[in-house]
Amino acid sequence: MGAVRIACEWLGICSGCEIAILDLHEGILPILEKVEFVHIPVLVDVKEIPEADVGIISGCIENEDNIEVAKEMREKCKIIVALGSCACFGGIPGLRNLYTREEVLEKAYVTTKSTVNPDRVFPRKDVLELQEYVKPLNQVIKVDYYIPGCPPPSDLIGSVLTALLEGKEPQLPTNTVCDECPLQKERKAIPEIRRWCVDGRPEPDKCILEQGFICLGPVTRAGCGAKCPSIGVPCRGCMGPTDRVIDQGAKMISALGSIWMLDEELEIPPEEYDKLAEQLYDPVGMLYRFTLPSSLIPRKIMKK
Amino acid sequence: MSSEQDFKPLVVAFCCNWCSYAGADLAGTSRIQYPPNVRIIRVMCSGRVDPQFILRAFEKGADGVLVAGCHPGDCHYLKGNLYARRRVILLKRLLETIGIEPERLRLEWISASEGGKLAEVIHSFVKELEKLGPNPLKEVVK
Ligand code: SF4
Ligand code: SF4
Ligand code: SF4
């Protein structure tokens, strides 16, 4: 059998996903024996996309060029793999769905502190027309397999590629970050929701969520080895939802509802609800940091 | 173009089996009139109403969502209604941030004997939704 031809492309990215491939280190050697990277812009600047067996695409859809490249990859590759949370769910750039395109351009090209642009020069629309909103890859082309994570854990990339090379169906872990987390869980309720580092720091060795800090472990797919909680940092959910969760943020609100003890008393006057809700600081940033464009409400609804 | 007058808001109401759904039944058997804009979904407990159900209802075009459970202290499962309240409180905060009026989500306590209250709640909710207008999500093209 000839070498399996792999083509990589990147769309709206930070290039962390590409570095995650390179981070396989010597783990990439057995893979390289069986594959040929026929197209990989992070290493070789070739403009034409050749035919390939497997196409790996990282990054979200944020401009016209991204759509064209994604479609061309779909035509040229037999299998398409979405690499990283930007491609899978929209990712961090998806948070711009809280703003209009005009606000985003204004911020990036005029009002950022490091920008001097008195003539208000913006990129030419005919070069890279920015889309109104960020989308994940599967809203533009059919995606066969997903490797989530921001960036995806290198061993997960390795295992998915190896499965594809062996003609097997790649599998993602189906359990949650909590299942892999070494911190001690006591099934405790929390009197209030706290902001990590702002309202204090979690005690080591104990479940971060049970200390009142939002940790997305219960609603996030395992596969990273609970990297963040293991070092005392709450999980922000970069691996995205598990197969049984449709909307990561809503499911986390459900989880919070099970442990957030407002009620030693039974009667909370409805006038106090809003005040209590303020404990949830920056709901979208906390609950949808990586998944807003693929969630049930994929963007902020702007007032007309 | 539909004017404010022709707008008939659609309400999805999650009613718990033991209190609010029984209340709705009572409203029915007592022939208490309430607007036909409501689609009642029976759940065993208001605590079973996953916030994903509520967002799904909005995504599918509901103009308002009502979560109705037993009065605090009366929950058949002791605390399910309190769980529901916490979730609704947090979800309203999320809705506000994402540009959907939090008033489109309502939490009410309705007991099995309060068929009249159920009708009143639906009346006043429909009135409020008529003022708010259609769910703005309907115009979002994914
Ligand atoms: S998923 Fe993360 S690492 Fe990959 S391109 Fe997006 S932001 Fe960068
Ligand atoms: S710290 Fe986070 S990931 Fe670990 S058990 Fe608690 S909630 Fe789960
Ligand atoms: S713990 Fe959470 S945020 Fe951290 S790497 Fe794992 S999935 Fe991502």
Short mmCIF file of C-alpha atoms and ligand atoms in Angstrom, two decimals:
data_model
loop_
_atom_site.label_atom_id
_atom_site.label_comp_id
_atom_site.label_asym_id
_atom_site.label_seq_id
_atom_site.Cartn_x
_atom_site.Cartn_y
_atom_site.Cartn_z
CA MET A 1 0.00 0.00 0.00
CA GLY A 2 1.30 3.45 -0.89
CA ALA A 3 1.68 6.17 1.70
CA VAL A 4 -1.54 7.77 2.91
CA ARG A 5 -1.68 11.30 1.56
CA ILE A 6 -2.53 13.95 4.16
CA ALA A 7 -3.35 17.57 3.38
CA CYS A 8 -3.58 20.17 6.15
CA GLU A 9 -5.19 23.56 5.95
CA TRP A 10 -5.78 26.34 8.45
CA LEU A 11 -8.65 28.79 8.46
CA GLY A 12 -9.33 31.29 11.27
CA ILE A 13 -6.58 30.14 13.62
CA CYS A 14 -3.89 31.07 16.09
CA SER A 15 -1.72 28.19 14.75
CA GLY A 16 -1.64 26.47 18.14
CA CYS A 17 -3.29 23.43 16.57
CA GLU A 18 -0.47 23.05 14.03
CA ILE A 19 2.05 23.28 16.84
CA ALA A 20 0.09 20.53 18.61
CA ILE A 21 0.72 18.26 15.59
CA LEU A 22 4.43 19.04 15.75
CA ASP A 23 4.25 18.43 19.52
CA LEU A 24 3.80 14.75 18.82
CA HIS A 25 7.64 14.84 18.82
CA GLU A 26 9.05 11.40 18.08
CA GLY A 27 5.48 10.08 18.25
CA ILE A 28 5.12 11.48 14.76
CA LEU A 29 7.88 9.20 13.36
CA PRO A 30 5.83 5.96 13.13
CA ILE A 31 3.02 8.00 11.57
CA LEU A 32 5.40 9.60 9.08
CA GLU A 33 6.47 6.14 7.88
CA LYS A 34 2.95 5.59 6.61
CA VAL A 35 1.91 9.02 5.47
CA GLU A 36 3.01 11.75 3.17
CA PHE A 37 2.08 15.33 4.04
CA VAL A 38 1.25 16.56 0.55
CA HIS A 39 0.12 19.98 1.74
CA ILE A 40 0.90 21.67 5.05
CA PRO A 41 1.07 25.48 5.01
CA VAL A 42 2.60 25.67 8.51
CA LEU A 43 5.76 24.07 7.07
CA VAL A 44 5.68 24.56 3.30
CA ASP A 45 4.10 27.45 1.48
CA VAL A 46 2.31 25.86 -1.46
CA LYS A 47 -0.79 27.54 -2.85
CA GLU A 48 -2.45 24.66 -4.73
CA ILE A 49 -4.29 22.04 -2.68
CA PRO A 50 -3.53 18.59 -4.15
CA GLU A 51 -5.79 15.50 -3.96
CA ALA A 52 -5.41 13.67 -0.65
CA ASP A 53 -6.82 10.77 1.37
CA VAL A 54 -7.17 12.72 4.59
CA GLY A 55 -7.69 16.46 4.97
CA ILE A 56 -7.05 18.01 8.37
CA ILE A 57 -8.58 21.45 8.83
CA SER A 58 -7.99 23.72 11.81
CA GLY A 59 -9.58 27.06 12.54
CA CYS A 60 -13.04 28.56 12.34
CA ILE A 61 -14.90 30.11 9.44
CA GLU A 62 -14.54 33.87 9.72
CA ASN A 63 -14.04 35.17 6.20
CA GLU A 64 -14.79 34.35 2.56
CA ASP A 65 -11.39 32.85 1.98
CA ASN A 66 -12.00 30.34 4.80
CA ILE A 67 -15.19 29.17 3.07
CA GLU A 68 -13.46 28.72 -0.28
CA VAL A 69 -10.53 26.83 1.19
CA ALA A 70 -12.85 24.60 3.25
CA LYS A 71 -14.91 23.74 0.17
CA GLU A 72 -11.84 23.01 -1.91
CA MET A 73 -10.48 20.74 0.81
CA ARG A 74 -13.80 18.87 0.86
CA GLU A 75 -13.57 18.33 -2.89
CA LYS A 76 -9.96 17.21 -2.86
CA CYS A 77 -9.92 15.00 0.27
CA LYS A 78 -11.74 11.73 0.88
CA ILE A 79 -11.96 12.23 4.65
CA ILE A 80 -12.16 15.55 6.49
CA VAL A 81 -11.00 15.87 10.08
CA ALA A 82 -11.76 19.05 12.05
CA LEU A 83 -8.76 19.76 14.26
CA GLY A 84 -9.12 21.91 17.35
CA SER A 85 -12.01 23.67 19.03
CA CYS A 86 -12.08 26.53 16.51
CA ALA A 87 -12.84 24.09 13.68
CA CYS A 88 -15.09 21.88 15.84
CA PHE A 89 -17.17 24.54 17.63
CA GLY A 90 -16.03 28.01 16.55
CA GLY A 91 -13.57 28.30 19.44
CA ILE A 92 -12.21 31.40 21.10
CA PRO A 93 -12.69 33.57 17.96
CA GLY A 94 -16.36 32.63 18.20
CA LEU A 95 -16.70 34.97 21.17
CA ARG A 96 -16.79 37.76 18.64
CA ASN A 97 -20.36 36.61 17.95
CA LEU A 98 -21.25 38.84 20.89
CA TYR A 99 -20.51 41.88 18.70
CA THR A 100 -21.41 43.12 15.25
CA ARG A 101 -18.87 42.90 12.46
CA GLU A 102 -18.59 46.69 12.50
CA GLU A 103 -17.79 46.72 16.22
CA VAL A 104 -15.17 44.02 15.70
CA LEU A 105 -13.47 45.91 12.87
CA GLU A 106 -13.58 49.16 14.83
CA LYS A 107 -11.97 47.46 17.82
CA ALA A 108 -9.27 45.70 15.83
CA TYR A 109 -8.31 48.55 13.50
CA VAL A 110 -9.08 51.70 15.46
CA THR A 111 -9.65 51.58 19.19
CA THR A 112 -7.14 49.02 20.46
CA LYS A 113 -4.49 50.76 22.52
CA SER A 114 -1.64 49.59 20.28
CA THR A 115 -3.28 50.89 17.10
CA VAL A 116 -2.61 54.26 15.48
CA ASN A 117 -5.03 54.66 12.57
CA PRO A 118 -6.24 58.27 12.38
CA ASP A 119 -7.30 57.86 8.74
CA ARG A 120 -9.45 54.87 9.65
CA VAL A 121 -7.93 52.55 7.09
CA PHE A 122 -9.69 49.16 7.04
CA PRO A 123 -8.81 46.01 5.09
CA ARG A 124 -10.21 46.06 1.56
CA LYS A 125 -13.46 44.16 1.34
CA ASP A 126 -12.54 42.50 -1.93
CA VAL A 127 -9.50 40.93 -0.33
CA LEU A 128 -10.88 39.23 2.76
CA GLU A 129 -14.50 40.02 3.46
CA LEU A 130 -15.07 39.32 7.13
CA GLN A 131 -18.19 37.22 7.74
CA GLU A 132 -20.90 38.71 9.90
CA TYR A 133 -20.43 35.88 12.41
CA VAL A 134 -17.99 33.09 13.18
CA LYS A 135 -19.09 29.56 12.33
CA PRO A 136 -17.65 26.13 13.01
CA LEU A 137 -16.45 24.10 10.03
CA ASN A 138 -19.47 21.78 9.91
CA GLN A 139 -21.80 24.66 9.13
CA VAL A 140 -20.00 25.06 5.81
CA ILE A 141 -18.87 21.57 4.78
CA LYS A 142 -19.48 17.99 5.91
CA VAL A 143 -16.99 16.93 8.57
CA ASP A 144 -16.20 13.23 9.10
CA TYR A 145 -14.20 13.29 12.33
CA TYR A 146 -13.46 15.75 15.12
CA ILE A 147 -10.40 16.27 17.30
CA PRO A 148 -11.44 18.87 19.88
CA GLY A 149 -9.25 20.82 22.28
CA CYS A 150 -7.60 24.21 22.34
CA PRO A 151 -5.11 23.07 21.33
CA PRO A 152 -6.01 19.39 21.03
CA PRO A 153 -3.89 17.07 23.17
CA SER A 154 -1.12 15.70 20.93
CA ASP A 155 -1.74 12.09 21.96
CA LEU A 156 -5.38 12.47 20.88
CA ILE A 157 -4.22 13.70 17.46
CA GLY A 158 -1.86 10.74 17.34
CA SER A 159 -4.56 8.22 18.24
CA VAL A 160 -7.07 9.58 15.72
CA LEU A 161 -4.48 9.62 12.91
CA THR A 162 -3.29 6.12 13.82
CA ALA A 163 -6.86 4.79 13.79
CA LEU A 164 -7.45 6.33 10.35
CA LEU A 165 -4.20 4.81 9.04
CA GLU A 166 -5.26 1.39 10.32
CA GLY A 167 -8.65 1.77 8.68
CA LYS A 168 -10.42 1.85 12.05
CA GLU A 169 -13.11 4.21 13.26
CA PRO A 170 -11.41 6.92 15.40
CA GLN A 171 -12.88 7.14 18.91
CA LEU A 172 -13.01 10.12 21.26
CA PRO A 173 -13.33 9.63 25.02
CA THR A 174 -17.00 9.65 26.06
CA ASN A 175 -16.55 10.45 29.75
CA THR A 176 -16.00 13.87 31.33
CA VAL A 177 -13.03 15.84 32.61
CA CYS A 178 -14.33 15.16 36.16
CA ASP A 179 -13.87 11.44 35.50
CA GLU A 180 -10.16 11.98 34.88
CA CYS A 181 -9.69 14.66 37.53
CA PRO A 182 -7.52 13.69 40.52
CA LEU A 183 -9.03 16.28 42.87
CA GLN A 184 -11.10 15.07 45.77
CA LYS A 185 -14.88 15.25 45.41
CA GLU A 186 -17.10 15.32 48.47
CA ARG A 187 -20.50 15.91 46.79
CA LYS A 188 -20.78 19.21 48.62
CA ALA A 189 -23.15 22.09 47.93
CA ILE A 190 -21.83 25.63 47.42
CA PRO A 191 -23.24 28.66 49.23
CA GLU A 192 -22.21 31.04 46.47
CA ILE A 193 -20.61 31.16 43.04
CA ARG A 194 -17.18 32.75 43.19
CA ARG A 195 -14.79 34.14 40.60
CA TRP A 196 -11.52 32.31 40.42
CA CYS A 197 -8.58 34.47 41.61
CA VAL A 198 -10.88 37.47 42.12
CA ASP A 199 -12.82 36.10 45.09
CA GLY A 200 -10.00 33.90 46.33
CA ARG A 201 -8.15 30.80 45.23
CA PRO A 202 -9.16 27.18 45.57
CA GLU A 203 -7.54 25.00 48.19
CA PRO A 204 -5.30 22.43 46.53
CA ASP A 205 -6.37 18.79 46.22
CA LYS A 206 -10.08 19.55 46.54
CA CYS A 207 -12.64 19.79 43.74
CA ILE A 208 -12.60 23.38 42.49
CA LEU A 209 -16.31 23.48 41.68
CA GLU A 210 -17.22 22.37 45.19
CA GLN A 211 -15.33 25.40 46.45
CA GLY A 212 -17.66 27.66 44.50
CA PHE A 213 -15.54 28.39 41.42
CA ILE A 214 -17.08 27.53 38.06
CA CYS A 215 -15.27 24.51 36.62
CA LEU A 216 -16.67 23.05 33.40
CA GLY A 217 -15.34 19.56 34.17
CA PRO A 218 -18.82 17.99 34.56
CA VAL A 219 -19.94 18.97 31.05
CA THR A 220 -16.66 18.72 29.15
CA ARG A 221 -15.27 15.78 27.20
CA ALA A 222 -12.33 13.98 28.74
CA GLY A 223 -9.11 13.50 26.82
CA CYS A 224 -6.79 16.14 28.20
CA GLY A 225 -6.07 14.28 31.44
CA ALA A 226 -7.79 17.07 33.41
CA LYS A 227 -4.81 19.28 32.69
CA CYS A 228 -6.16 22.46 34.28
CA PRO A 229 -7.77 21.26 37.54
CA SER A 230 -4.68 19.11 38.15
CA ILE A 231 -2.74 22.34 38.66
CA GLY A 232 -5.49 24.20 40.50
CA VAL A 233 -7.04 25.99 37.53
CA PRO A 234 -10.74 25.51 36.72
CA CYS A 235 -11.57 23.70 33.48
CA ARG A 236 -12.80 26.22 30.90
CA GLY A 237 -14.27 23.52 28.70
CA CYS A 238 -11.88 23.60 25.76
CA MET A 239 -12.58 19.97 24.79
CA GLY A 240 -16.20 20.93 24.18
CA PRO A 241 -19.33 19.03 25.23
CA THR A 242 -19.55 15.26 25.62
CA ASP A 243 -21.72 13.25 23.24
CA ARG A 244 -24.63 13.45 25.67
CA VAL A 245 -24.55 17.23 25.95
CA ILE A 246 -26.04 19.47 23.27
CA ASP A 247 -25.22 22.83 24.78
CA GLN A 248 -22.27 23.02 27.13
CA GLY A 249 -23.29 26.25 28.86
CA ALA A 250 -26.91 25.29 29.47
CA LYS A 251 -25.81 21.95 30.82
CA MET A 252 -23.40 23.69 33.17
CA ILE A 253 -26.25 25.87 34.43
CA SER A 254 -28.09 22.63 35.08
CA ALA A 255 -25.11 21.32 37.05
CA LEU A 256 -24.83 24.56 39.01
CA GLY A 257 -28.53 24.32 39.81
CA SER A 258 -27.89 21.01 41.50
CA ILE A 259 -25.28 22.34 43.92
CA TRP A 260 -25.89 26.06 44.29
CA MET A 261 -27.68 26.25 47.67
CA LEU A 262 -29.78 29.35 47.70
CA ASP A 263 -32.26 27.78 49.95
CA GLU A 264 -31.86 26.97 53.50
CA GLU A 265 -34.90 29.17 53.44
CA LEU A 266 -37.73 28.24 51.11
CA GLU A 267 -38.96 31.70 50.26
CA ILE A 268 -36.68 33.85 48.19
CA PRO A 269 -38.62 36.91 47.06
CA PRO A 270 -38.56 37.15 43.25
CA GLU A 271 -37.15 40.69 43.59
CA GLU A 272 -33.92 39.11 44.78
CA TYR A 273 -33.44 36.79 41.83
CA ASP A 274 -31.52 39.32 39.73
CA LYS A 275 -29.15 40.12 42.55
CA LEU A 276 -28.44 36.43 43.06
CA ALA A 277 -27.89 35.97 39.35
CA GLU A 278 -25.05 38.48 39.46
CA GLN A 279 -22.94 35.80 41.06
CA LEU A 280 -22.65 34.37 37.56
CA TYR A 281 -20.13 36.81 36.20
CA ASP A 282 -19.70 36.99 32.38
CA PRO A 283 -22.00 34.06 31.59
CA VAL A 284 -20.99 33.64 27.95
CA GLY A 285 -17.26 33.92 28.65
CA MET A 286 -17.54 31.44 31.50
CA LEU A 287 -19.89 28.92 29.93
CA TYR A 288 -19.30 29.16 26.18
CA ARG A 289 -15.68 30.19 25.91
CA PHE A 290 -15.04 27.67 23.12
CA THR A 291 -18.48 26.76 21.84
CA LEU A 292 -20.65 29.82 21.28
CA PRO A 293 -21.04 29.45 17.46
CA SER A 294 -22.16 25.81 17.81
CA SER A 295 -24.45 26.35 20.79
CA LEU A 296 -28.24 26.55 20.68
CA ILE A 297 -28.09 30.35 20.57
CA PRO A 298 -25.01 30.85 18.41
CA ARG A 299 -24.65 34.59 18.70
CA LYS A 300 -25.91 37.62 20.48
CA ILE A 301 -29.22 38.84 19.16
CA MET A 302 -28.67 42.49 18.29
CA LYS A 303 -31.36 45.07 18.94
CA LYS A 304 -32.60 46.56 15.72
CA MET B 1 -45.65 42.35 7.72
CA SER B 2 -47.49 41.35 10.86
CA SER B 3 -48.62 44.16 13.08
CA GLU B 4 -48.54 44.05 16.85
CA GLN B 5 -52.23 43.16 16.89
CA ASP B 6 -51.90 39.99 14.77
CA PHE B 7 -48.96 38.73 16.74
CA LYS B 8 -49.99 35.61 18.67
CA PRO B 9 -47.17 34.69 21.01
CA LEU B 10 -46.38 31.01 21.39
CA VAL B 11 -45.71 29.85 24.93
CA VAL B 12 -44.11 26.53 25.83
CA ALA B 13 -45.05 25.61 29.39
CA PHE B 14 -43.22 22.89 31.29
CA CYS B 15 -45.62 21.79 34.03
CA CYS B 16 -44.77 19.33 36.77
CA ASN B 17 -46.92 16.24 37.01
CA TRP B 18 -47.91 16.59 40.65
CA CYS B 19 -48.91 20.24 40.97
CA SER B 20 -48.93 22.46 37.90
CA TYR B 21 -50.11 19.88 35.39
CA ALA B 22 -52.83 18.86 37.81
CA GLY B 23 -53.63 22.57 38.10
CA ALA B 24 -53.95 22.75 34.32
CA ASP B 25 -56.23 19.72 34.40
CA LEU B 26 -58.36 21.43 36.99
CA ALA B 27 -58.54 24.55 34.86
CA GLY B 28 -59.77 22.31 32.05
CA THR B 29 -62.39 20.40 34.06
CA SER B 30 -63.58 23.63 35.69
CA ARG B 31 -63.92 25.19 32.23
CA ILE B 32 -61.69 28.11 33.14
CA GLN B 33 -60.76 29.98 29.96
CA TYR B 34 -57.18 30.75 29.08
CA PRO B 35 -55.51 31.79 25.82
CA PRO B 36 -54.85 28.99 23.34
CA ASN B 37 -51.28 30.20 22.75
CA VAL B 38 -49.77 27.72 25.15
CA ARG B 39 -48.32 24.27 24.54
CA ILE B 40 -48.11 22.39 27.81
CA ILE B 41 -45.40 19.78 28.25
CA ARG B 42 -45.80 17.54 31.25
CA VAL B 43 -42.63 16.68 33.14
CA MET B 44 -42.44 14.61 36.29
CA CYS B 45 -40.86 17.48 38.21
CA SER B 46 -39.87 21.06 37.43
CA GLY B 47 -36.39 19.95 38.52
CA ARG B 48 -36.33 17.79 35.39
CA VAL B 49 -36.48 20.86 33.15
CA ASP B 50 -32.96 20.92 31.78
CA PRO B 51 -31.90 24.45 30.71
CA GLN B 52 -31.12 22.84 27.36
CA PHE B 53 -34.88 22.20 26.92
CA ILE B 54 -35.56 25.88 27.50
CA LEU B 55 -32.93 27.10 25.05
CA ARG B 56 -34.16 24.52 22.54
CA ALA B 57 -37.69 25.90 22.88
CA PHE B 58 -36.42 29.42 22.15
CA GLU B 59 -34.27 28.14 19.30
CA LYS B 60 -37.33 26.45 17.77
CA GLY B 61 -39.27 29.70 17.93
CA ALA B 62 -41.14 29.85 21.24
CA ASP B 63 -41.82 33.47 22.22
CA GLY B 64 -41.93 32.61 25.90
CA VAL B 65 -41.16 29.66 28.15
CA LEU B 66 -42.97 28.98 31.40
CA VAL B 67 -41.58 26.65 34.03
CA ALA B 68 -44.26 25.79 36.56
CA GLY B 69 -43.76 23.72 39.67
CA CYS B 70 -45.15 23.10 43.13
CA HIS B 71 -44.85 25.81 45.76
CA PRO B 72 -41.58 25.70 47.73
CA GLY B 73 -41.94 23.09 50.42
CA ASP B 74 -44.59 21.14 48.48
CA CYS B 75 -42.41 19.44 45.86
CA HIS B 76 -43.27 15.77 45.47
CA TYR B 77 -39.53 15.13 45.32
CA LEU B 78 -38.83 17.60 48.13
CA LYS B 79 -36.44 19.98 46.35
CA GLY B 80 -36.84 19.62 42.59
CA ASN B 81 -38.64 22.95 42.36
CA LEU B 82 -35.79 24.70 44.17
CA TYR B 83 -33.34 23.26 41.66
CA ALA B 84 -35.59 24.60 38.91
CA ARG B 85 -35.56 28.03 40.50
CA ARG B 86 -31.76 28.17 40.67
CA ARG B 87 -31.53 27.17 37.03
CA VAL B 88 -34.09 29.73 35.91
CA ILE B 89 -32.31 32.47 37.87
CA LEU B 90 -28.99 31.69 36.19
CA LEU B 91 -30.50 31.12 32.78
CA LYS B 92 -32.22 34.52 32.81
CA ARG B 93 -28.80 36.06 33.33
CA LEU B 94 -27.46 34.18 30.33
CA LEU B 95 -30.45 35.14 28.17
CA GLU B 96 -29.93 38.79 28.97
CA THR B 97 -26.27 38.64 27.94
CA ILE B 98 -27.10 36.93 24.68
CA GLY B 99 -29.75 39.44 23.71
CA ILE B 100 -33.00 37.64 24.58
CA GLU B 101 -35.26 39.48 27.01
CA PRO B 102 -35.15 37.59 30.33
CA GLU B 103 -38.87 38.29 30.75
CA ARG B 104 -39.46 35.64 28.09
CA LEU B 105 -38.64 33.04 30.71
CA ARG B 106 -41.01 32.74 33.66
CA LEU B 107 -41.03 30.64 36.78
CA GLU B 108 -44.31 30.17 38.63
CA TRP B 109 -45.52 28.07 41.53
CA ILE B 110 -48.91 26.56 40.75
CA SER B 111 -50.49 23.92 42.96
CA ALA B 112 -52.95 21.20 41.95
CA SER B 113 -55.82 23.28 43.32
CA GLU B 114 -54.83 26.49 41.51
CA GLY B 115 -56.45 26.06 38.12
CA GLY B 116 -57.45 29.72 38.28
CA LYS B 117 -53.90 30.83 38.95
CA LEU B 118 -52.64 28.86 35.97
CA ALA B 119 -55.10 30.67 33.73
CA GLU B 120 -54.12 34.03 35.19
CA VAL B 121 -50.42 33.35 34.74
CA ILE B 122 -50.92 32.42 31.11
CA HIS B 123 -53.08 35.49 30.54
CA SER B 124 -50.54 37.88 31.98
CA PHE B 125 -47.59 36.13 30.31
CA VAL B 126 -49.25 36.30 26.90
CA LYS B 127 -50.00 40.00 27.48
CA GLU B 128 -46.40 40.70 28.36
CA LEU B 129 -45.14 38.76 25.34
CA GLU B 130 -47.48 40.67 23.06
CA LYS B 131 -45.73 43.82 24.23
CA LEU B 132 -42.27 42.33 23.78
CA GLY B 133 -43.04 41.14 20.26
CA PRO B 134 -41.79 37.99 18.52
CA ASN B 135 -38.80 36.04 19.76
CA PRO B 136 -35.86 37.83 18.08
CA LEU B 137 -34.10 34.51 17.57
CA LYS B 138 -36.55 33.60 14.82
CA GLU B 139 -34.69 35.87 12.47
CA VAL B 140 -31.29 34.37 13.15
CA VAL B 141 -30.20 32.33 10.18
CA LYS B 142 -27.65 29.80 11.28
S1 SF4 C 1 -8.37 25.59 18.67
FE1 SF4 C 1 -7.11 26.86 20.02
S2 SF4 C 1 -5.03 26.31 19.43
FE2 SF4 C 1 -6.35 25.67 17.75
S3 SF4 C 1 -6.40 27.40 16.33
FE3 SF4 C 1 -8.14 27.62 17.73
S4 SF4 C 1 -7.40 28.98 19.33
FE4 SF4 C 1 -5.60 28.16 18.28
S1 SF4 C 2 -12.22 20.28 39.91
FE1 SF4 C 2 -13.49 20.48 38.09
S2 SF4 C 2 -12.89 18.73 36.83
FE2 SF4 C 2 -12.16 18.30 38.90
S3 SF4 C 2 -13.80 17.10 39.82
FE3 SF4 C 2 -14.15 19.25 40.36
S4 SF4 C 2 -15.56 19.99 38.78
FE4 SF4 C 2 -14.66 18.09 38.01
S1 SF4 C 3 -9.07 20.86 31.82
FE1 SF4 C 3 -10.66 21.75 30.54
S2 SF4 C 3 -9.84 23.69 29.76
FE2 SF4 C 3 -8.13 22.49 30.61
S3 SF4 C 3 -7.28 21.40 28.84
FE3 SF4 C 3 -8.78 20.03 29.79
S4 SF4 C 3 -10.71 20.45 28.72
FE4 SF4 C 3 -9.32 22.13 28.27
#
